[in-house]
């Protein structure tokens, strides 16, 4: 009899807690920080990911890029660089339901026009704009 009460109690508490947990994950809630990330934080995360790369591709060649000192420097030079969930004339992939409920994909796509500064073969500094589309996890980690 006692076992049945425990089973029923865990059922009545467990199901709503699971639905709440997965529902918050689906909505993009970051449990590690106990809050939703702002759009700026998501854009900053993608910028940091791209800026940290040692090389970036240009016309099938990889060049070492001159990294930006900070996100603020980049935004100051490129105020219209970044958008969230803007389709840019083409479709973005729909995230898997399981990725959403487990927090591996916040459902937001960040589009960044990354102006890569690099030195070409002749030693001349150049700038090339690369377009990146990145998905982020609920706590801002770049998914791809």
Short mmCIF file of N, CA and C in Angstrom, two decimals:
data_model
loop_
_atom_site.label_atom_id
_atom_site.label_comp_id
_atom_site.label_asym_id
_atom_site.label_seq_id
_atom_site.Cartn_x
_atom_site.Cartn_y
_atom_site.Cartn_z
N UNK A 1 0.82 -1.20 0.00
CA UNK A 1 0.00 0.00 0.00
C UNK A 1 0.86 1.26 0.00
N UNK A 2 1.89 1.25 0.84
CA UNK A 2 2.76 2.41 0.93
C UNK A 2 3.50 2.65 -0.38
N UNK A 3 3.90 1.58 -1.03
CA UNK A 3 4.61 1.69 -2.30
C UNK A 3 3.73 2.33 -3.36
N UNK A 4 2.46 2.01 -3.37
CA UNK A 4 1.53 2.59 -4.32
C UNK A 4 1.38 4.10 -4.12
N UNK A 5 1.37 4.55 -2.85
CA UNK A 5 1.27 5.99 -2.56
C UNK A 5 2.51 6.73 -3.04
N UNK A 6 3.66 6.12 -2.84
CA UNK A 6 4.91 6.74 -3.29
C UNK A 6 4.93 6.81 -4.81
N UNK A 7 4.50 5.76 -5.45
CA UNK A 7 4.46 5.75 -6.91
C UNK A 7 3.50 6.82 -7.45
N UNK A 8 2.34 6.92 -6.83
CA UNK A 8 1.37 7.93 -7.26
C UNK A 8 1.90 9.34 -7.00
N UNK A 9 2.52 9.54 -5.83
CA UNK A 9 3.07 10.85 -5.49
C UNK A 9 4.17 11.25 -6.48
N UNK A 10 5.05 10.30 -6.77
CA UNK A 10 6.13 10.62 -7.71
C UNK A 10 5.57 10.87 -9.11
N UNK A 11 4.51 10.19 -9.47
CA UNK A 11 3.88 10.41 -10.75
C UNK A 11 3.25 11.81 -10.81
N UNK A 12 2.54 12.20 -9.75
CA UNK A 12 1.88 13.50 -9.73
C UNK A 12 2.87 14.66 -9.63
N UNK A 13 4.02 14.42 -9.01
CA UNK A 13 5.04 15.47 -8.94
C UNK A 13 6.01 15.41 -10.13
N UNK A 14 6.36 14.21 -10.53
CA UNK A 14 7.37 14.03 -11.57
C UNK A 14 6.95 14.51 -12.94
N UNK A 15 5.73 14.21 -13.31
CA UNK A 15 5.27 14.60 -14.65
C UNK A 15 5.20 16.12 -14.81
N UNK A 16 4.59 16.86 -13.88
CA UNK A 16 4.58 18.32 -14.04
C UNK A 16 5.98 18.94 -13.98
N UNK A 17 6.87 18.40 -13.13
CA UNK A 17 8.24 18.92 -13.08
C UNK A 17 8.97 18.67 -14.39
N UNK A 18 8.79 17.50 -14.96
CA UNK A 18 9.44 17.19 -16.23
C UNK A 18 8.90 18.08 -17.34
N UNK A 19 7.59 18.26 -17.36
CA UNK A 19 6.99 19.13 -18.39
C UNK A 19 7.51 20.56 -18.23
N UNK A 20 7.59 21.02 -16.99
CA UNK A 20 8.12 22.37 -16.74
C UNK A 20 9.57 22.51 -17.17
N UNK A 21 10.38 21.53 -16.82
CA UNK A 21 11.80 21.55 -17.17
C UNK A 21 11.98 21.55 -18.69
N UNK A 22 11.34 20.59 -19.36
CA UNK A 22 11.49 20.51 -20.81
C UNK A 22 10.85 21.71 -21.51
N UNK A 23 9.78 22.23 -20.95
CA UNK A 23 9.14 23.42 -21.52
C UNK A 23 10.05 24.64 -21.44
N UNK A 24 10.71 24.82 -20.30
CA UNK A 24 11.65 25.94 -20.17
C UNK A 24 12.84 25.75 -21.10
N UNK A 25 13.35 24.54 -21.20
CA UNK A 25 14.43 24.28 -22.14
C UNK A 25 14.00 24.62 -23.56
N UNK A 26 12.81 24.20 -23.94
CA UNK A 26 12.31 24.45 -25.28
C UNK A 26 12.21 25.96 -25.55
N UNK A 27 11.89 26.72 -24.53
CA UNK A 27 11.74 28.17 -24.70
C UNK A 27 13.07 28.91 -24.69
N UNK A 28 14.19 28.21 -24.46
CA UNK A 28 15.50 28.84 -24.51
C UNK A 28 16.06 29.23 -23.16
N UNK A 29 15.47 28.77 -22.07
CA UNK A 29 15.92 29.13 -20.72
C UNK A 29 17.26 28.47 -20.42
N UNK A 30 18.21 29.23 -19.85
CA UNK A 30 19.52 28.72 -19.46
C UNK A 30 19.49 28.37 -17.98
N UNK A 31 19.48 27.08 -17.67
CA UNK A 31 19.42 26.65 -16.28
C UNK A 31 20.72 26.93 -15.53
N UNK A 32 21.86 26.91 -16.20
CA UNK A 32 23.14 27.16 -15.54
C UNK A 32 23.19 28.57 -14.94
N UNK A 33 22.54 29.53 -15.62
CA UNK A 33 22.52 30.91 -15.14
C UNK A 33 21.16 31.32 -14.60
N UNK A 34 20.19 30.40 -14.70
CA UNK A 34 18.82 30.62 -14.23
C UNK A 34 18.19 31.88 -14.83
N UNK A 35 18.34 32.02 -16.15
CA UNK A 35 17.76 33.17 -16.86
C UNK A 35 17.80 32.92 -18.36
N UNK A 36 17.12 33.80 -19.08
CA UNK A 36 17.20 33.81 -20.54
C UNK A 36 18.36 34.73 -20.94
N UNK A 37 19.09 34.35 -21.97
CA UNK A 37 20.15 35.21 -22.47
C UNK A 37 19.55 36.29 -23.36
N UNK A 38 20.17 37.45 -23.35
CA UNK A 38 19.72 38.55 -24.22
C UNK A 38 20.23 38.30 -25.64
N UNK A 39 19.64 39.01 -26.59
CA UNK A 39 20.10 38.90 -27.98
C UNK A 39 21.57 39.31 -28.09
N UNK A 40 21.96 40.35 -27.37
CA UNK A 40 23.36 40.80 -27.42
C UNK A 40 24.30 39.71 -26.92
N UNK A 41 23.92 39.01 -25.87
CA UNK A 41 24.77 37.93 -25.36
C UNK A 41 24.91 36.81 -26.36
N UNK A 42 23.86 36.50 -27.09
CA UNK A 42 23.91 35.46 -28.11
C UNK A 42 24.81 35.89 -29.26
N UNK A 43 24.68 37.14 -29.69
CA UNK A 43 25.52 37.66 -30.77
C UNK A 43 26.98 37.70 -30.32
N UNK A 44 27.21 38.13 -29.09
CA UNK A 44 28.57 38.18 -28.55
C UNK A 44 29.19 36.78 -28.52
N UNK A 45 28.41 35.79 -28.18
CA UNK A 45 28.90 34.42 -28.14
C UNK A 45 29.36 33.96 -29.51
N UNK A 46 28.58 34.26 -30.53
CA UNK A 46 28.96 33.88 -31.90
C UNK A 46 30.18 34.67 -32.35
N UNK A 47 30.22 35.96 -32.02
CA UNK A 47 31.41 36.75 -32.36
C UNK A 47 32.65 36.16 -31.71
N UNK A 48 32.58 35.85 -30.43
CA UNK A 48 33.73 35.28 -29.72
C UNK A 48 34.18 33.97 -30.36
N UNK A 49 33.21 33.15 -30.76
CA UNK A 49 33.53 31.88 -31.42
C UNK A 49 34.28 32.11 -32.73
N UNK A 50 33.77 33.02 -33.57
CA UNK A 50 34.41 33.27 -34.86
C UNK A 50 35.75 34.00 -34.70
N UNK A 51 35.80 34.93 -33.76
CA UNK A 51 37.03 35.70 -33.55
C UNK A 51 38.15 34.83 -32.97
N UNK A 52 37.80 33.79 -32.24
CA UNK A 52 38.80 32.92 -31.62
C UNK A 52 39.44 31.94 -32.61
N UNK A 53 38.84 31.77 -33.76
CA UNK A 53 39.39 30.84 -34.74
C UNK A 53 40.74 31.36 -35.23
N UNK A 54 41.69 30.46 -35.40
CA UNK A 54 43.02 30.89 -35.82
C UNK A 54 43.08 31.20 -37.31
N UNK A 55 42.30 30.49 -38.11
CA UNK A 55 42.28 30.71 -39.55
C UNK A 55 40.84 30.72 -40.04
N UNK A 56 40.62 31.49 -41.10
CA UNK A 56 39.31 31.53 -41.73
C UNK A 56 39.48 31.37 -43.23
N UNK A 57 38.49 30.76 -43.90
CA UNK A 57 38.64 30.47 -45.33
C UNK A 57 38.26 31.65 -46.22
N UNK A 58 39.09 31.86 -47.24
CA UNK A 58 38.78 32.83 -48.28
C UNK A 58 39.17 32.18 -49.61
N UNK A 59 38.20 32.01 -50.49
CA UNK A 59 38.44 31.41 -51.81
C UNK A 59 39.24 30.12 -51.72
N UNK A 60 38.83 29.23 -50.87
CA UNK A 60 39.42 27.90 -50.70
C UNK A 60 40.83 27.92 -50.13
N UNK A 61 41.26 29.07 -49.61
CA UNK A 61 42.55 29.17 -48.91
C UNK A 61 42.25 29.63 -47.49
N UNK A 62 43.09 29.21 -46.58
CA UNK A 62 42.93 29.63 -45.19
C UNK A 62 43.98 30.67 -44.85
N UNK A 63 43.52 31.76 -44.24
CA UNK A 63 44.40 32.83 -43.83
C UNK A 63 44.27 33.04 -42.33
N UNK A 64 45.39 33.37 -41.72
CA UNK A 64 45.35 33.72 -40.31
C UNK A 64 44.77 35.13 -40.21
N UNK A 65 43.76 35.26 -39.41
CA UNK A 65 43.15 36.57 -39.34
C UNK A 65 43.67 37.39 -38.16
N UNK A 66 43.57 38.68 -38.31
CA UNK A 66 43.96 39.61 -37.25
C UNK A 66 42.75 39.77 -36.37
N UNK A 67 42.85 39.26 -35.17
CA UNK A 67 41.69 39.21 -34.27
C UNK A 67 41.34 40.60 -33.75
N UNK A 68 40.07 40.77 -33.47
CA UNK A 68 39.59 42.00 -32.84
C UNK A 68 39.89 41.95 -31.36
N UNK A 69 40.19 43.10 -30.79
CA UNK A 69 40.50 43.16 -29.36
C UNK A 69 39.28 42.81 -28.51
N UNK A 70 38.11 43.23 -28.99
CA UNK A 70 36.90 43.01 -28.19
C UNK A 70 35.66 43.05 -29.08
N UNK A 71 34.59 42.58 -28.52
CA UNK A 71 33.29 42.64 -29.19
C UNK A 71 32.88 44.11 -29.39
N UNK A 72 33.13 44.93 -28.39
CA UNK A 72 32.77 46.35 -28.48
C UNK A 72 33.49 47.03 -29.64
N UNK A 73 34.77 46.71 -29.85
CA UNK A 73 35.51 47.27 -30.98
C UNK A 73 34.86 46.85 -32.29
N UNK A 74 34.48 45.58 -32.38
CA UNK A 74 33.88 45.08 -33.60
C UNK A 74 32.54 45.75 -33.89
N UNK A 75 31.70 45.86 -32.88
CA UNK A 75 30.38 46.48 -33.05
C UNK A 75 30.51 47.96 -33.41
N UNK A 76 31.49 48.62 -32.83
CA UNK A 76 31.71 50.04 -33.14
C UNK A 76 32.05 50.22 -34.62
N UNK A 77 32.85 49.31 -35.17
CA UNK A 77 33.25 49.38 -36.57
C UNK A 77 32.18 48.80 -37.51
N UNK A 78 31.33 47.92 -36.99
CA UNK A 78 30.36 47.21 -37.82
C UNK A 78 28.99 47.18 -37.13
N UNK A 79 28.34 48.32 -37.01
CA UNK A 79 27.10 48.38 -36.21
C UNK A 79 25.94 47.54 -36.77
N UNK A 80 25.91 47.28 -38.06
CA UNK A 80 24.81 46.51 -38.66
C UNK A 80 25.24 45.11 -39.06
N UNK A 81 26.15 44.54 -38.30
CA UNK A 81 26.76 43.25 -38.67
C UNK A 81 25.90 42.04 -38.41
N UNK A 82 25.01 42.16 -37.43
CA UNK A 82 24.46 40.93 -36.86
C UNK A 82 22.94 40.97 -36.75
N UNK A 83 22.35 39.82 -36.98
CA UNK A 83 20.89 39.70 -36.86
C UNK A 83 20.56 38.35 -36.24
N UNK A 84 19.42 38.30 -35.58
CA UNK A 84 18.93 37.05 -35.01
C UNK A 84 17.64 36.67 -35.71
N UNK A 85 17.59 35.43 -36.18
CA UNK A 85 16.41 34.86 -36.82
C UNK A 85 15.95 35.61 -38.06
N UNK A 86 16.85 36.29 -38.72
CA UNK A 86 16.53 36.94 -39.99
C UNK A 86 16.85 35.95 -41.09
N UNK A 87 15.92 35.69 -41.96
CA UNK A 87 16.11 34.63 -42.95
C UNK A 87 17.06 35.01 -44.08
N UNK A 88 17.31 36.27 -44.30
CA UNK A 88 18.21 36.72 -45.36
C UNK A 88 17.88 36.12 -46.71
N UNK A 89 16.63 35.88 -46.96
CA UNK A 89 16.24 35.39 -48.27
C UNK A 89 16.36 33.88 -48.46
N UNK A 90 16.75 33.16 -47.42
CA UNK A 90 16.79 31.70 -47.55
C UNK A 90 16.36 31.06 -46.24
N UNK A 91 16.04 29.80 -46.33
CA UNK A 91 15.53 29.10 -45.16
C UNK A 91 16.66 28.64 -44.24
N UNK A 92 16.39 28.72 -42.95
CA UNK A 92 17.31 28.15 -41.97
C UNK A 92 16.72 26.81 -41.54
N UNK A 93 17.57 25.87 -41.18
CA UNK A 93 17.04 24.56 -40.79
C UNK A 93 16.23 24.64 -39.51
N UNK A 94 15.19 23.84 -39.45
CA UNK A 94 14.37 23.78 -38.25
C UNK A 94 15.09 22.88 -37.24
N UNK A 95 15.30 23.37 -36.01
CA UNK A 95 16.00 22.53 -35.03
C UNK A 95 15.17 21.31 -34.64
N UNK A 96 15.86 20.24 -34.33
CA UNK A 96 15.18 19.03 -33.89
C UNK A 96 14.48 19.30 -32.57
N UNK A 97 13.32 18.69 -32.41
CA UNK A 97 12.54 18.83 -31.19
C UNK A 97 13.35 18.40 -29.96
N UNK A 98 14.06 17.28 -30.05
CA UNK A 98 14.85 16.80 -28.91
C UNK A 98 15.98 17.76 -28.56
N UNK A 99 16.60 18.38 -29.56
CA UNK A 99 17.64 19.39 -29.28
C UNK A 99 17.05 20.56 -28.52
N UNK A 100 15.83 20.95 -28.87
CA UNK A 100 15.18 22.06 -28.19
C UNK A 100 14.83 21.72 -26.73
N UNK A 101 14.22 20.56 -26.50
CA UNK A 101 13.77 20.26 -25.14
C UNK A 101 14.94 19.91 -24.21
N UNK A 102 16.08 19.54 -24.77
CA UNK A 102 17.25 19.28 -23.93
C UNK A 102 18.20 20.47 -23.86
N UNK A 103 17.87 21.58 -24.54
CA UNK A 103 18.66 22.80 -24.44
C UNK A 103 19.87 22.85 -25.35
N UNK A 104 19.99 21.91 -26.29
CA UNK A 104 21.13 21.91 -27.21
C UNK A 104 20.95 22.89 -28.36
N UNK A 105 19.75 23.44 -28.50
CA UNK A 105 19.49 24.44 -29.53
C UNK A 105 18.40 25.37 -29.00
N UNK A 106 18.73 26.64 -28.89
CA UNK A 106 17.78 27.60 -28.33
C UNK A 106 16.68 27.97 -29.30
N UNK A 107 16.83 27.57 -30.56
CA UNK A 107 15.85 27.93 -31.58
C UNK A 107 16.21 29.22 -32.29
N UNK A 108 17.26 29.89 -31.83
CA UNK A 108 17.70 31.14 -32.46
C UNK A 108 18.88 30.88 -33.38
N UNK A 109 18.86 31.56 -34.52
CA UNK A 109 19.99 31.53 -35.43
C UNK A 109 20.57 32.93 -35.49
N UNK A 110 21.87 33.00 -35.36
CA UNK A 110 22.56 34.29 -35.39
C UNK A 110 23.29 34.38 -36.72
N UNK A 111 23.02 35.45 -37.44
CA UNK A 111 23.68 35.73 -38.71
C UNK A 111 24.65 36.86 -38.47
N UNK A 112 25.91 36.64 -38.83
CA UNK A 112 26.92 37.68 -38.61
C UNK A 112 27.71 37.88 -39.89
N UNK A 113 27.84 39.14 -40.28
CA UNK A 113 28.72 39.52 -41.38
C UNK A 113 30.06 39.82 -40.73
N UNK A 114 30.94 38.83 -40.73
CA UNK A 114 32.20 38.92 -40.02
C UNK A 114 33.26 39.50 -40.95
N UNK A 115 33.70 40.70 -40.64
CA UNK A 115 34.74 41.34 -41.46
C UNK A 115 36.10 40.84 -40.97
N UNK A 116 36.64 39.93 -41.76
CA UNK A 116 37.90 39.32 -41.41
C UNK A 116 39.05 40.19 -41.90
N UNK A 117 39.91 40.52 -40.97
CA UNK A 117 41.13 41.26 -41.33
C UNK A 117 42.26 40.24 -41.41
N UNK A 118 43.00 40.27 -42.50
CA UNK A 118 44.08 39.30 -42.68
C UNK A 118 45.19 39.90 -43.53
N UNK A 119 46.32 39.22 -43.56
CA UNK A 119 47.45 39.63 -44.38
C UNK A 119 47.57 38.63 -45.53
N UNK A 120 47.56 39.17 -46.77
CA UNK A 120 47.62 38.28 -47.93
C UNK A 120 49.06 37.83 -48.21
N UNK A 121 49.24 37.09 -49.30
CA UNK A 121 50.55 36.54 -49.65
C UNK A 121 51.60 37.61 -49.89
N UNK A 122 51.17 38.80 -50.29
CA UNK A 122 52.11 39.90 -50.58
C UNK A 122 52.39 40.76 -49.35
N UNK A 123 51.81 40.40 -48.22
CA UNK A 123 52.06 41.14 -46.99
C UNK A 123 51.15 42.35 -46.80
N UNK A 124 50.12 42.46 -47.63
CA UNK A 124 49.21 43.59 -47.55
C UNK A 124 47.99 43.21 -46.71
N UNK A 125 47.61 44.13 -45.83
CA UNK A 125 46.44 43.86 -44.99
C UNK A 125 45.17 44.04 -45.81
N UNK A 126 44.27 43.07 -45.69
CA UNK A 126 43.02 43.07 -46.42
C UNK A 126 41.87 42.85 -45.46
N UNK A 127 40.66 43.14 -45.97
CA UNK A 127 39.43 42.86 -45.22
C UNK A 127 38.48 42.13 -46.15
N UNK A 128 37.94 41.04 -45.67
CA UNK A 128 36.96 40.25 -46.43
C UNK A 128 35.78 39.95 -45.52
N UNK A 129 34.57 40.21 -46.00
CA UNK A 129 33.38 39.92 -45.22
C UNK A 129 32.94 38.49 -45.46
N UNK A 130 32.86 37.73 -44.38
CA UNK A 130 32.39 36.35 -44.43
C UNK A 130 31.05 36.30 -43.73
N UNK A 131 30.10 35.59 -44.31
CA UNK A 131 28.76 35.47 -43.72
C UNK A 131 28.67 34.15 -42.98
N UNK A 132 28.36 34.23 -41.69
CA UNK A 132 28.23 33.03 -40.87
C UNK A 132 26.81 32.93 -40.33
N UNK A 133 26.32 31.71 -40.29
CA UNK A 133 25.04 31.40 -39.65
C UNK A 133 25.35 30.42 -38.54
N UNK A 134 25.01 30.77 -37.32
CA UNK A 134 25.29 29.89 -36.20
C UNK A 134 24.05 29.71 -35.33
N UNK A 135 23.87 28.49 -34.88
CA UNK A 135 22.85 28.20 -33.88
C UNK A 135 23.53 28.21 -32.52
N UNK A 136 22.82 28.64 -31.51
CA UNK A 136 23.39 28.65 -30.16
C UNK A 136 22.55 27.79 -29.24
N UNK A 137 23.22 27.24 -28.24
CA UNK A 137 22.53 26.49 -27.20
C UNK A 137 21.90 27.48 -26.23
N UNK A 138 21.12 26.99 -25.30
CA UNK A 138 20.39 27.86 -24.37
C UNK A 138 21.29 28.77 -23.56
N UNK A 139 22.49 28.33 -23.22
CA UNK A 139 23.40 29.15 -22.41
C UNK A 139 24.45 29.85 -23.27
N UNK A 140 24.26 29.88 -24.59
CA UNK A 140 25.09 30.68 -25.47
C UNK A 140 26.21 29.96 -26.18
N UNK A 141 26.45 28.70 -25.88
CA UNK A 141 27.50 27.98 -26.57
C UNK A 141 27.10 27.80 -28.03
N UNK A 142 28.06 28.07 -28.93
CA UNK A 142 27.79 27.96 -30.36
C UNK A 142 27.66 26.50 -30.73
N UNK A 143 26.56 26.18 -31.35
CA UNK A 143 26.25 24.81 -31.72
C UNK A 143 26.98 24.42 -33.01
N UNK A 144 26.86 25.23 -34.05
CA UNK A 144 27.53 25.04 -35.34
C UNK A 144 27.46 26.32 -36.11
#
